[in-house]
mmCIF file of C-alpha atoms in Angstrom:
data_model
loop_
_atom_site.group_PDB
_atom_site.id
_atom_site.type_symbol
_atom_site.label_atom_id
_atom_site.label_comp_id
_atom_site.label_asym_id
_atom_site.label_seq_id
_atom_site.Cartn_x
_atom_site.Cartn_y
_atom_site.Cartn_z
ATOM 1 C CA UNK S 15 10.724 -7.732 10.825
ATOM 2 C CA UNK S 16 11.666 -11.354 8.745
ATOM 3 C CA UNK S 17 9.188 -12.674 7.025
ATOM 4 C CA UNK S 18 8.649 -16.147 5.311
ATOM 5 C CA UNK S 19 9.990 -16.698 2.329
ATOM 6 C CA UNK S 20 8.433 -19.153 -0.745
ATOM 7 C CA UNK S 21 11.085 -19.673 -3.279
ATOM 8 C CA UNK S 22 10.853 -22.098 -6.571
ATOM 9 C CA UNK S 23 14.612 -22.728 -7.220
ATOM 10 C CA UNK S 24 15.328 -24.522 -10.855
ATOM 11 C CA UNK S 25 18.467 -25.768 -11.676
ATOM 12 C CA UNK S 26 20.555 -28.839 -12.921
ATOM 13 C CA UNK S 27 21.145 -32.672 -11.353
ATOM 14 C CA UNK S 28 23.339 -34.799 -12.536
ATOM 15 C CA UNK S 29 20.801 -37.395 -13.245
ATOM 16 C CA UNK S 30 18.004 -35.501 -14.585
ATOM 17 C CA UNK S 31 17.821 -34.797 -18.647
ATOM 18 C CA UNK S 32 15.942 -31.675 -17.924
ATOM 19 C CA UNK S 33 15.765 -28.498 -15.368
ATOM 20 C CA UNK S 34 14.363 -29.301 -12.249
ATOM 21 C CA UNK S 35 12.591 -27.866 -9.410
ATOM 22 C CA UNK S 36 11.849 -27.505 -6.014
ATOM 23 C CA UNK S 37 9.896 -24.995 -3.667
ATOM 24 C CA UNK S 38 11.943 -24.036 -0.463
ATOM 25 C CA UNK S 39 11.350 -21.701 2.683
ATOM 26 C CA UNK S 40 13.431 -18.894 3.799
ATOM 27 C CA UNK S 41 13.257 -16.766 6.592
ATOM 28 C CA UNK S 42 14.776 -12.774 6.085
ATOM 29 C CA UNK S 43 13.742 -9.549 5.258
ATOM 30 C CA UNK S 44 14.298 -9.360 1.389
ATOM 31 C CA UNK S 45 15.708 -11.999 -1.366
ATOM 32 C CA UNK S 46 18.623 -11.046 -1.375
ATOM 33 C CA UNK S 47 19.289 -11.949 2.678
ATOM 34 C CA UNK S 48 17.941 -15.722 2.339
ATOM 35 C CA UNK S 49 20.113 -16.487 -1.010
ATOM 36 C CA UNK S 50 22.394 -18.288 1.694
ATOM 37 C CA UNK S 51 19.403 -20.276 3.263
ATOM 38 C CA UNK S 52 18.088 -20.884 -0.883
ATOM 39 C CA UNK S 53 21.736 -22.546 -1.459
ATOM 40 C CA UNK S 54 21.897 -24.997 1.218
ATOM 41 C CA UNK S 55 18.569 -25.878 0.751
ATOM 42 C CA UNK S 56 19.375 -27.148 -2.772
ATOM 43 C CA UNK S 57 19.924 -30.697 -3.930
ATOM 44 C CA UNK S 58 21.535 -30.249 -7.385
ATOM 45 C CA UNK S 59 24.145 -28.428 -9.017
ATOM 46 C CA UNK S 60 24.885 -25.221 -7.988
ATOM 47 C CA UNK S 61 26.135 -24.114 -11.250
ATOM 48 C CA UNK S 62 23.030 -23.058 -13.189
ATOM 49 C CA UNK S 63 21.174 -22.498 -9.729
ATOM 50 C CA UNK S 64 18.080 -19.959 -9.926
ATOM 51 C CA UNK S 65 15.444 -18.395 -8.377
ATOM 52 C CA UNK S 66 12.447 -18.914 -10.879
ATOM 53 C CA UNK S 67 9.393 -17.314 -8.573
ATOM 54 C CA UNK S 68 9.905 -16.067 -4.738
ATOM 55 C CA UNK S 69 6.844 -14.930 -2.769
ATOM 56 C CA UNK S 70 7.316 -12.800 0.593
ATOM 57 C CA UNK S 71 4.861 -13.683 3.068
ATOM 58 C CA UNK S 72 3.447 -12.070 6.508
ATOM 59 C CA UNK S 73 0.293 -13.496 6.807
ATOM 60 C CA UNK S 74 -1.998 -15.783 5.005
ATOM 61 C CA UNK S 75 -5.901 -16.159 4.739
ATOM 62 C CA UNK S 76 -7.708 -19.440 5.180
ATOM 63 C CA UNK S 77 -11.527 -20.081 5.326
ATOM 64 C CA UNK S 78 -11.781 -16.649 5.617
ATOM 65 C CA UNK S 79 -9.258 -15.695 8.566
ATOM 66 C CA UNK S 80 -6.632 -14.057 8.619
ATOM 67 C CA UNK S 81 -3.215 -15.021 10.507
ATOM 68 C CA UNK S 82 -0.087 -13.157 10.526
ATOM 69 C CA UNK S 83 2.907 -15.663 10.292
ATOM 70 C CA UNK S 84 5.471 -14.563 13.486
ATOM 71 C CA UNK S 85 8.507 -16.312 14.403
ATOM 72 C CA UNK S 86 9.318 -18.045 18.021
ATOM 73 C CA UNK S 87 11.902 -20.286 19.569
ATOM 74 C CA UNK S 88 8.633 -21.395 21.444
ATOM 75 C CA UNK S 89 6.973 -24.729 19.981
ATOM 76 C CA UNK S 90 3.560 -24.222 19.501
ATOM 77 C CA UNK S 91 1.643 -26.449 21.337
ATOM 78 C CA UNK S 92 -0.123 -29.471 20.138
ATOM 79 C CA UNK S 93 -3.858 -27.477 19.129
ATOM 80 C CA UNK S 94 -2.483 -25.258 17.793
ATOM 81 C CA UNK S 95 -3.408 -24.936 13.698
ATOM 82 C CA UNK S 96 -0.042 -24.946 11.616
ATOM 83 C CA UNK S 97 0.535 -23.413 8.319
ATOM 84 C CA UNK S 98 1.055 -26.234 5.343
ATOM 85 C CA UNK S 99 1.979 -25.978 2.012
ATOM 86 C CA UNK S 100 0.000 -27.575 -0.231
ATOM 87 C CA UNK S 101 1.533 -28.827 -4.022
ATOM 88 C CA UNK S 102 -0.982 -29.919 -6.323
ATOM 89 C CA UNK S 103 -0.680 -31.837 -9.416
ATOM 90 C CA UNK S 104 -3.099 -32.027 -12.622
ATOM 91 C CA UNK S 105 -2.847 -32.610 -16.304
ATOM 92 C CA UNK S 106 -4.179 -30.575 -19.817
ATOM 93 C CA UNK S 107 -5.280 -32.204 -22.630
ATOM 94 C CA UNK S 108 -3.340 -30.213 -24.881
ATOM 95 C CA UNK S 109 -0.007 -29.878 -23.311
ATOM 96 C CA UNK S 110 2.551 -32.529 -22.197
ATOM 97 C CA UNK S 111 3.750 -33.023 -18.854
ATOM 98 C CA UNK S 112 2.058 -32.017 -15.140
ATOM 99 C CA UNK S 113 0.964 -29.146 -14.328
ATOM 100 C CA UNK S 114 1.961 -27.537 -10.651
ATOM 101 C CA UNK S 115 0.239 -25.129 -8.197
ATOM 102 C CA UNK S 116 1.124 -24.084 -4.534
ATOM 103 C CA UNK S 117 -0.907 -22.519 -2.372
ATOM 104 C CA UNK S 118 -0.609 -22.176 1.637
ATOM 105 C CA UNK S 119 -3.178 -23.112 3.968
ATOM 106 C CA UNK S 120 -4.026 -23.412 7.915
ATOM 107 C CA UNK S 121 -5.016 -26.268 9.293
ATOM 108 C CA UNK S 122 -4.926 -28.549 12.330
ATOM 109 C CA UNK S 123 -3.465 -31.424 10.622
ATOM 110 C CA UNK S 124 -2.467 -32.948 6.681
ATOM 111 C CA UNK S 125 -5.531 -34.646 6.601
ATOM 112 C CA UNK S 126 -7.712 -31.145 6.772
ATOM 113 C CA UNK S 127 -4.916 -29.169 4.924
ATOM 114 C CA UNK S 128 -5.015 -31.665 2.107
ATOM 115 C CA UNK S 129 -9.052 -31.111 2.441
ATOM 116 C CA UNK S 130 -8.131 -27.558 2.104
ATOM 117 C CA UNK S 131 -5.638 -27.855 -0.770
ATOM 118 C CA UNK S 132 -8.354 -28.930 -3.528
ATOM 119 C CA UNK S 133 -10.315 -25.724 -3.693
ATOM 120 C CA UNK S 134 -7.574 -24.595 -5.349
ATOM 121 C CA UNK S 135 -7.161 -27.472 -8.204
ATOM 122 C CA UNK S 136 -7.172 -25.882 -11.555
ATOM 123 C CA UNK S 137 -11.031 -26.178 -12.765
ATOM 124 C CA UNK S 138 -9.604 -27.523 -16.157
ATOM 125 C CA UNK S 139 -7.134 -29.989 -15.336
ATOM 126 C CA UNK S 140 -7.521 -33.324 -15.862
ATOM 127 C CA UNK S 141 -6.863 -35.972 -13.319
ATOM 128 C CA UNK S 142 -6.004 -33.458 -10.491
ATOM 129 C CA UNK S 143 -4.786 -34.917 -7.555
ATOM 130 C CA UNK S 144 -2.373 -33.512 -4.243
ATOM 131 C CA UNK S 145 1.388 -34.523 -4.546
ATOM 132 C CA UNK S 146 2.377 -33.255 -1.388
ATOM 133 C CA UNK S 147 1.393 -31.859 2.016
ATOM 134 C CA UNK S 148 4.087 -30.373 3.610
ATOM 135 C CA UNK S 149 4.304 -28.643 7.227
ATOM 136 C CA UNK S 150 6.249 -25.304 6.609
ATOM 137 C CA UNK S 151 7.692 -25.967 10.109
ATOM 138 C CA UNK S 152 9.414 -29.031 8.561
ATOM 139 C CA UNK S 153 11.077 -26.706 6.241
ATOM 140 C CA UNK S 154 12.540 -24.232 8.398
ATOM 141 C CA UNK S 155 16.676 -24.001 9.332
ATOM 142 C CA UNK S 156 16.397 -25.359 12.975
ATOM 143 C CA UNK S 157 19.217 -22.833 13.654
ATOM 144 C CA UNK S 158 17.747 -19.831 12.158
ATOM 145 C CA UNK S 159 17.534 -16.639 14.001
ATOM 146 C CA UNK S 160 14.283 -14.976 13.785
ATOM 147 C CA UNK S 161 13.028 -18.303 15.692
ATOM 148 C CA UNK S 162 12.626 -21.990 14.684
ATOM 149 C CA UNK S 163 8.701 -22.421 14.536
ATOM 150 C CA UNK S 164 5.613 -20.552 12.805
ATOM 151 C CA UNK S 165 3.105 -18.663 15.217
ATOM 152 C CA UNK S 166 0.236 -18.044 13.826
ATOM 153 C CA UNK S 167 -1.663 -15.149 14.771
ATOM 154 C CA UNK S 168 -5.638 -13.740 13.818
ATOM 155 C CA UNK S 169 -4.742 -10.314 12.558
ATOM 156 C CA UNK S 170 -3.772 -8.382 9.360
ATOM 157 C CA UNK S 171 -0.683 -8.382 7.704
ATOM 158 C CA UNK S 172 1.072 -7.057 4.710
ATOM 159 C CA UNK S 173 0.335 -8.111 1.573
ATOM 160 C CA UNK S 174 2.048 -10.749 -0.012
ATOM 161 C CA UNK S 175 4.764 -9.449 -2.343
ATOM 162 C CA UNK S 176 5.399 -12.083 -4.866
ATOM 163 C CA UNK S 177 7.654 -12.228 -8.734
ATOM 164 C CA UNK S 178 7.692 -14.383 -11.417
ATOM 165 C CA UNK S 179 11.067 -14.358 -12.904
ATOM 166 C CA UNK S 180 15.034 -15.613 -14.035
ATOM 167 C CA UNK S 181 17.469 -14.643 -11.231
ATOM 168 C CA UNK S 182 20.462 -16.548 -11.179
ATOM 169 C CA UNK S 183 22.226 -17.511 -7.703
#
């Protein structure tokens, strides 16, 4: 069964001085399968291209429910909640540069999901603040085959298996 797939790629641009980032989705059943989806995704180079933290996802919990995440070439309809990813910003008075978390949430709209998003600010950032909202249905290959949108669904799921690392692409 595919699951979703949260991927930080890092890499080189030909503008930028330093490595830079991006988190993309992915839709398969293990790393290796959405590698494809991970390098048309990307913006920059693809010499240098990696895969600095990938998380594999089958269900979420928000305010306390849980929803499995399925797959449909059915739109959901307009009520229904969607699944966002939230990218939050904040600074530390001893370090240099912006500090990033992601976290997924469901909600019926940015507004809420933003709402949502700040629970998870770190407690000792400074100046925290959201720099993006983004609707994980936005994200998806419109072509892909386990289905186009997110369903999501009260229920358990699998636990989220999830790696910190270096894994060149």
């Amino acid at each position: 069964m595919p699951s979703l797939f949260v991927v930080m790629l890092g890499g080189r641009h030909a503008r930028a001085n330093t490595e830079v980032h991006d988190v993309v989705m992915a839709i398969g059943t293990s790393v290796q399968e959405v590698i494809p989806q991970l390098k048309q995704a990307w913006f920059g180079e693809v010499n240098g291209l990696h895969i600095d933290a990938w998380a594999q996802i089958s269900g979420v919990q928000s305010q306390g429910v849980n929803y499995q995440i399925l797959f449909s070439d059915a739109a959901p309809s307009a009520s229904d909640e969607k699944l966002y990813l939230i990218n939050l910003g904040g600074y530390s008075a001893n370090n240099f540069g912006e500090f990033h978390r992601y976290h997924l949430v469901v909600a019926a709209d940015t507004v809420t999901a933003k709402q949502l998003g700040k629970q998870f600010i770190g407690q000792d950032w400074h100046k925290p603040h959201t720099d993006r909202v983004v609707d994980v249905d936005d994200c998806l290959p419109i072509d892909h085959v386990a289905g186009r949108y997110i369903h999501l669904v009260q229920g358990e799921f699998s636990p989220t298996i999830w790696e910190n690392t270096y894994l060149p692409i």
